[in-house]
Tab-separated table of C-alpha atoms and ligand atoms in Angstrom:
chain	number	residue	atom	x	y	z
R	16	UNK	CA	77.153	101.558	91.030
R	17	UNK	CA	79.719	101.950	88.701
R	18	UNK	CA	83.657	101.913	90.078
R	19	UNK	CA	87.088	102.951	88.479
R	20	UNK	CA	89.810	101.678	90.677
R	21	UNK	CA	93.041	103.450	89.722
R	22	UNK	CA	96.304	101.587	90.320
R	23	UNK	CA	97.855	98.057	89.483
R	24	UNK	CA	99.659	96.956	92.303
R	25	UNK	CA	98.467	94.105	94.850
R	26	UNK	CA	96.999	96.892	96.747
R	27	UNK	CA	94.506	97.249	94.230
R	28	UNK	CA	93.804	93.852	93.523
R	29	UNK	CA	93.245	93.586	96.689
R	30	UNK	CA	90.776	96.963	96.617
R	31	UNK	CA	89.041	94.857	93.546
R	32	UNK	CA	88.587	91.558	94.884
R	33	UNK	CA	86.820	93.638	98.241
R	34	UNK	CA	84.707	95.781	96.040
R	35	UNK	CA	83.263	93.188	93.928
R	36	UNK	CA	81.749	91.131	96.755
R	37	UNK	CA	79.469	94.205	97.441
R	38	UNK	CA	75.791	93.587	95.972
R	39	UNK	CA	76.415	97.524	95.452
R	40	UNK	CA	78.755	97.125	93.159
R	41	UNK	CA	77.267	96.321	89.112
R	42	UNK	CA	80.592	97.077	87.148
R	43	UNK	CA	84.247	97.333	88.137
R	44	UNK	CA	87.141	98.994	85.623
R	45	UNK	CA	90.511	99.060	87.137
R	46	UNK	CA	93.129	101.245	85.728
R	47	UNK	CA	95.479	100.272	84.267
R	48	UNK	CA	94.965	97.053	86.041
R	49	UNK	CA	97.167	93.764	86.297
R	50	UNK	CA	96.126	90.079	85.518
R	51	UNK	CA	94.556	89.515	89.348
R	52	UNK	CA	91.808	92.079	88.290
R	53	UNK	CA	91.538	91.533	84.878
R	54	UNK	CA	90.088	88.342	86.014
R	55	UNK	CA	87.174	90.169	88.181
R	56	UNK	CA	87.026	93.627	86.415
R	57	UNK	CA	87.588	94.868	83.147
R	58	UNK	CA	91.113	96.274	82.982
R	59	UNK	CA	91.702	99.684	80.972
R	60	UNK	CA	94.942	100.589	79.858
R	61	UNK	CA	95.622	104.039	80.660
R	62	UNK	CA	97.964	106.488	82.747
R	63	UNK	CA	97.019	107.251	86.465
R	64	UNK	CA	98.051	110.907	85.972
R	65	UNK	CA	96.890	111.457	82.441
R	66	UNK	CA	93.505	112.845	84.044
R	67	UNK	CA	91.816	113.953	80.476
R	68	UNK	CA	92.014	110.057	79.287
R	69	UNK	CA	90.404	109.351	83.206
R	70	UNK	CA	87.630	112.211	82.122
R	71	UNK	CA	86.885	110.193	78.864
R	72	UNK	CA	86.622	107.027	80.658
R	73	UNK	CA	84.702	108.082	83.461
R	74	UNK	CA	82.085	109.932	80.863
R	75	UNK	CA	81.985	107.243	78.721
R	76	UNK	CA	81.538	103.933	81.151
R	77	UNK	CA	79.004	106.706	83.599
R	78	UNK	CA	81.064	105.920	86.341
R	79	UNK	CA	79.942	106.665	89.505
R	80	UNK	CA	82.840	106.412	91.956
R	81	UNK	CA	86.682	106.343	91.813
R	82	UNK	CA	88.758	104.988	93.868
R	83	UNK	CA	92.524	105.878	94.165
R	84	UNK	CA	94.927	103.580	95.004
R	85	UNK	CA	98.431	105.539	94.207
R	86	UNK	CA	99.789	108.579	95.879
R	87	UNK	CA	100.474	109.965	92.538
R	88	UNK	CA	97.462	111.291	91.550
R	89	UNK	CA	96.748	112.704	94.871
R	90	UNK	CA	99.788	114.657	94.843
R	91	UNK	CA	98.981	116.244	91.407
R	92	UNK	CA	95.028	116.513	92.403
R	93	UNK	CA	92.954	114.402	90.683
R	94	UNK	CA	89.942	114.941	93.435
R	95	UNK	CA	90.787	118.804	92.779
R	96	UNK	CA	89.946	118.274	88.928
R	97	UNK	CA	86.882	116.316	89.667
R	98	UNK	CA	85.518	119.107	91.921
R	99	UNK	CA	86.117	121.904	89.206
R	100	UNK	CA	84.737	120.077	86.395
R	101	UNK	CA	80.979	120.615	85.832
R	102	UNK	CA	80.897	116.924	84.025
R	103	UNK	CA	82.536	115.542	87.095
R	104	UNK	CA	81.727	117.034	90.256
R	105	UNK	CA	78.929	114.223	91.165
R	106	UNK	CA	81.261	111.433	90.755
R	107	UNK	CA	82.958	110.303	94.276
R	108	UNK	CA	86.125	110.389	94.459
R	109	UNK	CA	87.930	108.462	97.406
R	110	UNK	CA	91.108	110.083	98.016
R	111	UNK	CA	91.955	113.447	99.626
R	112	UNK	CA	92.187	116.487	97.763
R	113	UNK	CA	95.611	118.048	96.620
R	114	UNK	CA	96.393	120.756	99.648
R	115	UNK	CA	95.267	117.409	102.039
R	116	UNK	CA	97.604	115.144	100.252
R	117	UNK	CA	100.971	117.375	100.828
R	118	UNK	CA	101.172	115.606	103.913
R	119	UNK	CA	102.865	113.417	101.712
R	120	UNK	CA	103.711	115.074	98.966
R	121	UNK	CA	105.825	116.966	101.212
R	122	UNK	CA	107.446	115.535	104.208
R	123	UNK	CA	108.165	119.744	105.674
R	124	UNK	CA	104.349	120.166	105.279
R	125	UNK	CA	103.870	116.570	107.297
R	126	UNK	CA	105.887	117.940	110.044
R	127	UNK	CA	105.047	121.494	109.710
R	128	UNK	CA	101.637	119.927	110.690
R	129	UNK	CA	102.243	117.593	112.897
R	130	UNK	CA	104.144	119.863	114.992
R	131	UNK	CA	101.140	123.121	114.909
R	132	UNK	CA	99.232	120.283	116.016
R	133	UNK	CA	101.090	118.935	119.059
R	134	UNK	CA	101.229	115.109	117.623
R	135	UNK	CA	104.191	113.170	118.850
R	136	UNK	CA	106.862	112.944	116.221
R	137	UNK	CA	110.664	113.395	115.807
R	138	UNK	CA	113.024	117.154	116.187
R	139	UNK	CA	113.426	118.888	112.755
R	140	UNK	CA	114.633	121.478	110.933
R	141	UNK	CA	114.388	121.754	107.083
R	142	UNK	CA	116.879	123.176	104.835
R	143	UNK	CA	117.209	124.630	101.030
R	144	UNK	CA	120.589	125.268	99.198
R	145	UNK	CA	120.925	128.300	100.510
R	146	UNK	CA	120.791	127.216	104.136
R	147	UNK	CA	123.240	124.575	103.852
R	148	UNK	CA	125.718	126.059	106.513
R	149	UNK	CA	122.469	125.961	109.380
R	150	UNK	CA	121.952	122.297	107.774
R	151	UNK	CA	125.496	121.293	108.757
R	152	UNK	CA	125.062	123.320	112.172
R	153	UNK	CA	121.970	121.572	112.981
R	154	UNK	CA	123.580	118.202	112.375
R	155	UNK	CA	126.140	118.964	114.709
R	156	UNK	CA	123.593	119.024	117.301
R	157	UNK	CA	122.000	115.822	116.932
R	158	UNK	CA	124.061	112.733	117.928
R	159	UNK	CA	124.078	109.877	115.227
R	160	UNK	CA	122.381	108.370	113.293
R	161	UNK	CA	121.604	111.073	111.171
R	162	UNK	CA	118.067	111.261	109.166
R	163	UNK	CA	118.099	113.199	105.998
R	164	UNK	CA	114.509	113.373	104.295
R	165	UNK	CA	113.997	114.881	100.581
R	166	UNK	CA	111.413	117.051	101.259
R	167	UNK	CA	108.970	115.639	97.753
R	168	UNK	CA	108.047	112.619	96.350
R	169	UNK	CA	110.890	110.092	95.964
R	170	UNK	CA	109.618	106.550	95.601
R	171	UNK	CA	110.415	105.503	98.968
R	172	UNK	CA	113.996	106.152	98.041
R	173	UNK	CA	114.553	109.462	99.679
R	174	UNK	CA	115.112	108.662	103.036
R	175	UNK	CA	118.935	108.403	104.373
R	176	UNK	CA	119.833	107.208	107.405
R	177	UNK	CA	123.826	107.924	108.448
R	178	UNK	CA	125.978	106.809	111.358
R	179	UNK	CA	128.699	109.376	110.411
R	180	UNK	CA	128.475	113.335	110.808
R	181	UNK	CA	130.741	114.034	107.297
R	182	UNK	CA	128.952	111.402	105.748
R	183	UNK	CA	125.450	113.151	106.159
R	184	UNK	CA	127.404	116.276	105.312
R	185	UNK	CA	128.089	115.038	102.228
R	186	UNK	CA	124.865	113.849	101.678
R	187	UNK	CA	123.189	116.673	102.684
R	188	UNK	CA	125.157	119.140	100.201
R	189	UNK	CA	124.484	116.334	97.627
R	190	UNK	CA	120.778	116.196	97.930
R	191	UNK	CA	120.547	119.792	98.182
R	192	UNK	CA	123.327	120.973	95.759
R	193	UNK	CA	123.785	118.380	93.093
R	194	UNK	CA	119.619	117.404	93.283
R	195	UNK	CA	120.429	114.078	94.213
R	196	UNK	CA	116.634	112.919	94.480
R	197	UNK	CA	115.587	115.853	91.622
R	198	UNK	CA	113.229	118.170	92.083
R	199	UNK	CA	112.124	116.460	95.422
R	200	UNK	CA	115.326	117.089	97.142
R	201	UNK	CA	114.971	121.287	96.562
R	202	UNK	CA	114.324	120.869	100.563
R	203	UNK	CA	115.535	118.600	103.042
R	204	UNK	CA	114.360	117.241	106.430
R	205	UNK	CA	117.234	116.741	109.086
R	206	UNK	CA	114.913	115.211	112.007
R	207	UNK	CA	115.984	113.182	114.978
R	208	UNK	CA	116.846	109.651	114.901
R	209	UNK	CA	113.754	107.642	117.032
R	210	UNK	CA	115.129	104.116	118.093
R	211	UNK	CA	111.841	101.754	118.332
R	212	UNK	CA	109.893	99.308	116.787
R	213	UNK	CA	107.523	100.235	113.409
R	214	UNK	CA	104.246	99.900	113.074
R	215	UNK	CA	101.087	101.386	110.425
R	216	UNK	CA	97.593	102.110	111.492
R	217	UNK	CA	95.153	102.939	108.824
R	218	UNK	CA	92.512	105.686	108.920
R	219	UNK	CA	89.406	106.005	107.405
R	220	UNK	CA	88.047	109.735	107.221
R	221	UNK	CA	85.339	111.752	105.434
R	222	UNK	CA	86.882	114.720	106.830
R	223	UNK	CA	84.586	115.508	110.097
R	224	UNK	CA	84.117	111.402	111.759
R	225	UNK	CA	87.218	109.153	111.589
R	226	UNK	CA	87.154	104.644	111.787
R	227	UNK	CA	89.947	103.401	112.441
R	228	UNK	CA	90.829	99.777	110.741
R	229	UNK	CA	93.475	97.096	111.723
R	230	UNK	CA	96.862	97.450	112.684
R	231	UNK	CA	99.942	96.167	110.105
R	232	UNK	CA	103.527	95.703	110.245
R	233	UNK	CA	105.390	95.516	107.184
R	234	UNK	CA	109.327	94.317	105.603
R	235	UNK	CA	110.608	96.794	103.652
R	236	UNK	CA	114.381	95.371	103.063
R	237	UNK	CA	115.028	92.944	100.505
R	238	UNK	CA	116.654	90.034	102.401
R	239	UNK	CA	116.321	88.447	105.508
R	240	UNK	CA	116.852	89.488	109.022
R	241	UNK	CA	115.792	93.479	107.613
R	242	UNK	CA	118.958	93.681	105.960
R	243	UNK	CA	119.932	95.117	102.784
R	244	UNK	CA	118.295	97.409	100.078
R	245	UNK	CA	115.025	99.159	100.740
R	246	UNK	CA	111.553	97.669	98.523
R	247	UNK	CA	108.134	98.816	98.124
R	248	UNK	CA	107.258	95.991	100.994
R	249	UNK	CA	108.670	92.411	100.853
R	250	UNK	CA	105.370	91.169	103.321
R	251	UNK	CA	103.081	91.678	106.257
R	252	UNK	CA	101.590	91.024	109.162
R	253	UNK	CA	98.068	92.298	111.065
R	254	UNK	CA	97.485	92.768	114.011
R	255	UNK	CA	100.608	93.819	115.199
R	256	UNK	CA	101.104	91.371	118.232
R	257	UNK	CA	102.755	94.300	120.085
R	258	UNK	CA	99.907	96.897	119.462
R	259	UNK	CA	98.470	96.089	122.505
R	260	UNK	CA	94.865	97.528	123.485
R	261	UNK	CA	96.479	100.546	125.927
R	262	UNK	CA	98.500	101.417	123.260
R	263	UNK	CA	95.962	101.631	120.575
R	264	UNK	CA	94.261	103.826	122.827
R	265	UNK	CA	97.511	106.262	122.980
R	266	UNK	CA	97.663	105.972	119.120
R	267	UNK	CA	93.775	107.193	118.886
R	268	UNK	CA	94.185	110.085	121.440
R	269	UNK	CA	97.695	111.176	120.935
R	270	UNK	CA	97.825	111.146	116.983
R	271	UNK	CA	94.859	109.941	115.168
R	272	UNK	CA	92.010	112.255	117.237
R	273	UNK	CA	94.571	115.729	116.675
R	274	UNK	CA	95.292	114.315	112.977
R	275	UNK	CA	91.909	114.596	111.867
R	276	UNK	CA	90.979	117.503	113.730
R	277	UNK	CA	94.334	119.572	112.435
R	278	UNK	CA	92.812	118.657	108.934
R	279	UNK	CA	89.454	120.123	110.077
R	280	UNK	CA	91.171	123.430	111.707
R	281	UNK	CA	93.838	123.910	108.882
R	282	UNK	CA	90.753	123.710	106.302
R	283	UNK	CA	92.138	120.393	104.733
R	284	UNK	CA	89.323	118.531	102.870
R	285	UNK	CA	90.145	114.961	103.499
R	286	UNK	CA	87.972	112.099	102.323
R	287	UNK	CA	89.743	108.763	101.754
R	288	UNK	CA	92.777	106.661	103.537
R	289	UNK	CA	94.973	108.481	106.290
R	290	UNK	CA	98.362	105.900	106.319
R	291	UNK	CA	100.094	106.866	109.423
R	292	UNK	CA	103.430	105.522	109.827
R	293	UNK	CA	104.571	105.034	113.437
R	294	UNK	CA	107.558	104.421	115.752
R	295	UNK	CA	106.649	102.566	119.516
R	296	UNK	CA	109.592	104.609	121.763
R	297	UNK	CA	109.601	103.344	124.934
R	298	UNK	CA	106.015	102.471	125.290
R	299	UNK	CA	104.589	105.958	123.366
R	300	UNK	CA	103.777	105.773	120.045
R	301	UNK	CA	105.477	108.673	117.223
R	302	UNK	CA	104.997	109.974	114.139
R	303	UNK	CA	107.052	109.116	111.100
R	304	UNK	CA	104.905	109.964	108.143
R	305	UNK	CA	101.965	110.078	107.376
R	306	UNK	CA	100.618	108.821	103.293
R	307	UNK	CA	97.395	109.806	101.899
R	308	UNK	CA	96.197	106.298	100.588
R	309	UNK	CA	96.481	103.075	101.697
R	310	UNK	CA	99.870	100.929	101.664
R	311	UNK	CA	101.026	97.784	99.802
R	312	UNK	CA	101.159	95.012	101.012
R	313	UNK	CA	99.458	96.257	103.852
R	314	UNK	CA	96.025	96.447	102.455
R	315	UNK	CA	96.615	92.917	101.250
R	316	UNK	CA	96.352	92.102	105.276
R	317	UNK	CA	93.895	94.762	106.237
R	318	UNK	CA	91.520	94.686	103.602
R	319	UNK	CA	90.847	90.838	103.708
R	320	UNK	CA	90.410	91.549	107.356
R	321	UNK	CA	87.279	93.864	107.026
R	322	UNK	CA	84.075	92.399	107.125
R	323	UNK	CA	82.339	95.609	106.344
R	324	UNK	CA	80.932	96.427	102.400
R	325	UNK	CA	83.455	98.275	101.256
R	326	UNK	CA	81.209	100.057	98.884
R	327	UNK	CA	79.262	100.900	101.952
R	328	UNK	CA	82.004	102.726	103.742
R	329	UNK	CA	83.155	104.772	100.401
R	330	UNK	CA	79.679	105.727	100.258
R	331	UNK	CA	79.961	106.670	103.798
R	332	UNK	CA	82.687	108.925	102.582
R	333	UNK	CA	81.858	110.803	100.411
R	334	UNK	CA	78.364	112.003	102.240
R	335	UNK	CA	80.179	112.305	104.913
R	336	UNK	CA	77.998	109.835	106.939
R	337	UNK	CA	81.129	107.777	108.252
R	338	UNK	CA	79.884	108.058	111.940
R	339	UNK	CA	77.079	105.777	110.929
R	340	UNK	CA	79.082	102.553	110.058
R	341	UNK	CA	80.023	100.393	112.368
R	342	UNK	CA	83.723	98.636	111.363
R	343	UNK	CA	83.731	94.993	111.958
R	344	UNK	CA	86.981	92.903	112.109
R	345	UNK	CA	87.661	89.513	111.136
R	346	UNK	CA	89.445	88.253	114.450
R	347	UNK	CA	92.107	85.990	112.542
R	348	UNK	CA	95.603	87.527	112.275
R	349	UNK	CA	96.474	87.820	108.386
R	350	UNK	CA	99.854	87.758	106.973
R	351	UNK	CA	100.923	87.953	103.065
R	352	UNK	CA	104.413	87.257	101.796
R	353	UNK	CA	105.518	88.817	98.269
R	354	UNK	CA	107.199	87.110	95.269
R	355	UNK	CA	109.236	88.973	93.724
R	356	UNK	CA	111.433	89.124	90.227
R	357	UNK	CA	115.216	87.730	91.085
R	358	UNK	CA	117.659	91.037	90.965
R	359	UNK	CA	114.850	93.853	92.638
R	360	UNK	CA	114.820	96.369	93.658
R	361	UNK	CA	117.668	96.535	91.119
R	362	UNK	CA	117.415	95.222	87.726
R	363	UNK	CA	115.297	92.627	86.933
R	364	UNK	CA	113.677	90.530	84.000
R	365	UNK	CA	110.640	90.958	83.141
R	366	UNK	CA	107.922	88.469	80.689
R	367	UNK	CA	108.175	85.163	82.989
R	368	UNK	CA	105.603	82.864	83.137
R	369	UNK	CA	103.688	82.232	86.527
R	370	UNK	CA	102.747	78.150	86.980
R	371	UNK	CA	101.198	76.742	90.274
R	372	UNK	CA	98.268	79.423	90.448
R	373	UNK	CA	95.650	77.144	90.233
R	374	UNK	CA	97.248	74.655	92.608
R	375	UNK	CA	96.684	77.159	95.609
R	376	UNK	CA	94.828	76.295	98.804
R	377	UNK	CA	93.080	78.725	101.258
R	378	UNK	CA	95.088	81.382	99.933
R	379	UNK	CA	94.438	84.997	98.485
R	380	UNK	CA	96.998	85.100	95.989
R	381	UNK	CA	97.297	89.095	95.481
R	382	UNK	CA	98.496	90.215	91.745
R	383	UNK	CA	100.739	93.253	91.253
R	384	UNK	CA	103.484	92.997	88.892
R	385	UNK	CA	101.578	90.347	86.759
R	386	UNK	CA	99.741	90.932	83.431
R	387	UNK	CA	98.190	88.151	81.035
R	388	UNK	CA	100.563	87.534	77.682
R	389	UNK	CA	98.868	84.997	75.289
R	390	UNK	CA	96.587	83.704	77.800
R	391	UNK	CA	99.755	83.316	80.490
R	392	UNK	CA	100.058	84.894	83.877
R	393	UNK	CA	103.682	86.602	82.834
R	394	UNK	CA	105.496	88.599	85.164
R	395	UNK	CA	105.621	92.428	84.628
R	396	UNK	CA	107.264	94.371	87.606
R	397	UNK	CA	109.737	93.794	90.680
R	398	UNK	CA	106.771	92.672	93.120
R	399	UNK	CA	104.844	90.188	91.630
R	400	UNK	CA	102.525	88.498	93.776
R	401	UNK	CA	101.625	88.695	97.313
R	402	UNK	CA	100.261	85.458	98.857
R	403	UNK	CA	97.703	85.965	101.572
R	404	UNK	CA	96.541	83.885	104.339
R	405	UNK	CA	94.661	83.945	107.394
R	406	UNK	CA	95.663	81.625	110.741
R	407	UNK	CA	94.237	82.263	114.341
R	408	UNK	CA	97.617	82.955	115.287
R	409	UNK	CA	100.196	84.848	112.750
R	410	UNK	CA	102.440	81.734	112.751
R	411	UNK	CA	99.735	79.881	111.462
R	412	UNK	CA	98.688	82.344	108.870
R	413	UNK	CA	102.879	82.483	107.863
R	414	UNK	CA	102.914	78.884	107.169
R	415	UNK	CA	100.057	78.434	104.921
R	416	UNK	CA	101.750	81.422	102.750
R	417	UNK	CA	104.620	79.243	102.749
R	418	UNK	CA	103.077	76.245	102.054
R	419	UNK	CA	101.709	77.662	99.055
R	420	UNK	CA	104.643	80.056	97.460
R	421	UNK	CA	106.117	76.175	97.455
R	422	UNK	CA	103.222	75.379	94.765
R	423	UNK	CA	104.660	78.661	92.465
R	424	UNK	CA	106.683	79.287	90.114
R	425	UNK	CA	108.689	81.709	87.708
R	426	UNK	CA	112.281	81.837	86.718
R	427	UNK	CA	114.634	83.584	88.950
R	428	UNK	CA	111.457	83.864	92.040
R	429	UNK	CA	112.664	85.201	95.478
R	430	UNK	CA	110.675	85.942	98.568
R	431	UNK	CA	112.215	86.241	102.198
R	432	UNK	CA	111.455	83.553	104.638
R	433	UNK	CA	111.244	85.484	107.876
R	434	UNK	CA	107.774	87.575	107.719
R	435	UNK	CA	106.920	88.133	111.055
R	436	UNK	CA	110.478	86.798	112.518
R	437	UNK	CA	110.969	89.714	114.897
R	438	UNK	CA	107.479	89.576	116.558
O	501	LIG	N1	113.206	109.953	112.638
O	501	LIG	C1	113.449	108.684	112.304
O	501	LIG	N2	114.089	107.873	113.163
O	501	LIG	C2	114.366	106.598	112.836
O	501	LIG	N3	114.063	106.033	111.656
O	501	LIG	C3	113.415	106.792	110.755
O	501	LIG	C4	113.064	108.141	111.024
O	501	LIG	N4	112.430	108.642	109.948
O	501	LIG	C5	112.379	107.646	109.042
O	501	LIG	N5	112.973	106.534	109.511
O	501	LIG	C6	113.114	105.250	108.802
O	501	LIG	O1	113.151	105.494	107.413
O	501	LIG	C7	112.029	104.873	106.765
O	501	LIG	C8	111.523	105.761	105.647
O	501	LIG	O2	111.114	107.000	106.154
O	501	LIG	P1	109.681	107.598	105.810
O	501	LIG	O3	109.546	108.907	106.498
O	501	LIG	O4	108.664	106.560	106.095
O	501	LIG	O5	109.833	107.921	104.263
O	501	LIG	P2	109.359	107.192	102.915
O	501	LIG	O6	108.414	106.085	103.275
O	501	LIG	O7	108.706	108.290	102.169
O	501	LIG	O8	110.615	106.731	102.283
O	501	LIG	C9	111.036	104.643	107.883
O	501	LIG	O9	110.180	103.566	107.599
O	501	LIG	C10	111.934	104.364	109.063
O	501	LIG	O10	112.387	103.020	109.037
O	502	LIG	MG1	107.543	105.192	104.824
């Protein structure tokens, strides 16, 4: 077959370097594409949400499958406009289609859902600008912190958490009022502050059977000890020591098994990745979000930790035959620490040159913000590189990373030293 990855993050890397093993698999193009999978695919430079230049491509190469990384595309529905083109319609598309993919492309849909079908998750109430008053009511009945939630996409930056009632006032009027997030901050999610310990579990679905892959933990603040400003993911860990077998089994009755029926009931074609984010309260597992692909880093854990052929499973998929694999797990723990450019996730230089690669041992060195410049690995983004390793324990795993980040280089390189610390 012929596969279009789109994305250029570590998470598709990652996807690349997986699909490529598979005897199924004749040609790769990733889209647009970094320097990890330019050196196992053939990179094409174009726009994940300009979907005519994806037509072209996918017309022109005969592709056969495409696989999307970003939520982007989801959200706008690129699996829509392969379903109501003629040309396209027999190409697979792994990814749900747009009404699926408002579960995160709006977090009031996410919770709209998760409460019509009975899954754990926190109190709510959403508000517009012209409930404001009811906002600040309802905040008066919660005791702090407060959660504030722009309703649409945001980047991961649309999530405030307050300790004071006038501050998430203020915030409130200012998402709502003076668009502090844009367009995605039209509505707003007050919810319930849930005190307890994070955790992701990954779903596989073809809309009707459901496989269910390895746990992950990830570190989304920028320095040590969780503290500071919020990232895309600074590293992670799978399993998730404290994801212990009885509660697995609480996460696959209480949320996964009523998440994938609720798509089925509501009429919500799903085929692709279900993220679900989760809080452990007390010893029951809830609901924070849900995303409609995989994460990053995590798939740079959870991907090196399937044995399956990828291409098998996506073909699975999309004929709806996913009851018939049979998911096999590496039993190693897997942990990957990112490098990223000094000054994210505020400014940063870009254009710096990556040495030490080829000194790596027993590593999975992950490209994302990394592009080839006159034959150089050069830096192009905030997360750069995510170093992967496997250990029998997690500890093990965390030192090899660090052993090898010690063999790399670029000007101004940070990483935080603690992945895993709180486990
Ligand atoms: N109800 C909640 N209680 C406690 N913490 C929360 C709650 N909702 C979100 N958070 C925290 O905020 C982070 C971001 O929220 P999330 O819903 O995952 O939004 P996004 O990933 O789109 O920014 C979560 O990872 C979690 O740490
Ligand atoms: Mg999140």
């Amino acid at each position: 077959m012929t596969i279009l990855i789109l994305g250029s993050g570590g998470r598709e890397h990652t996807f690349a370097w997986k699909l490529v093993q598979s005897p199924l698999c004749q040609k790769l193009f990733v889209a647009p594409g970094n320097s990890g999978t330019a050196d196992i695919a053939e990179n094409i430079d174009l726009s994940v949400t300009d979907f005519d230049a994806i037509k072209t491509l996918v017309l022109e190469k005969q592709i056969d499958m495409v696989v999307v990384g970003p939520e982007d595309p989801l959200v706008l529905g690129i699996h829509d406009f392969f379903l109501n083109d003629s040309d396209l319609k027999h190409v697979a598309v792994i990814g749900p289609q747009k009404a699926a993919a408002q579960l995160e492309g709006s977090k009031e849909f996410a919770k709209e859902f998760l409460f019509r079908h009975n899954i754990p998750t926190a109190a709510y109430q959403s508000f517009d600008a012209s409930s404001l008053e009811a906002g600040y009511n309802f905040l008066e009945t919660l005791s702090p912190p407060y959660v504030l939630k722009a309703d649409g996409l945001a980047a991961g930056k649309g999530v405030l958490i307050l300790n004071e009632l006038d501050e998430a006032k203020a915030e409130l009027k200012s998402m709502l009022v003076d668009a502090k997030f844009g367009a995605a901050s039209t509505k707003v999610v007050v919810e319930e502050f849930l005190d307890g310990i994070e955790l992701s579990c990954f779903v596989l679905t073809d809309g009707k059977h459901y496989q269910i892959l390895p746990t992950a933990k990830d570190y989304k603040r920028i320095g040590e000890g969780d503290t500071g400003l919020n990232t895309g993911g600074m590293g992670a860990v799978s399993p998730v020591p404290f994801a212990t077998e009885s509660f697995l089994q609480k996460i696959e009755e209480r949320v996964v098994k009523p998440t994938v029926a609720g798509l089925q009931k509501d009429g919500l074609d799903y085929k692709g990745f279900i993220f679900i984010g989760l809080i452990k309260v007390g010893d029951n597992p809830k609901v924070i979000e849900y995303n409609v692909r995989m994460g990053d880093p995590e798939t740079e854990v959870v991907l090196p930790r399937l044995k399956n052929d990828l291409v098998e499973i996506f073909q699975a998929i999309a004929n709806q035959k996913l009851d018939k694999i049979k998911i096999e797990i590496d039993e190693r723990a897997a942990t990957t620490v990112m490098l990223v450019s000094g000054g994210y996730p505020e400014a940063y230089e870009k254009g710096k040159e990556i040495t030490g690669l080829l000194n790596l041992t027993d590593v999975l060195p992950f490209h994302a913000g990394a592009i080839i410049n006159d034959g150089k690995v050069v830096t192009s983004g905030g997360r750069v590189m995510a170093i992967t390793s496997f250990g029998d324990t997690y500890q093990e795993a965390i030192k090899k990373s660090y052993q090898n980040i010690e063999k790399l280089h670029f000007d101004k390189m940070y990483y935080r030293k603690d992945i895993g610390f709180d486990l």
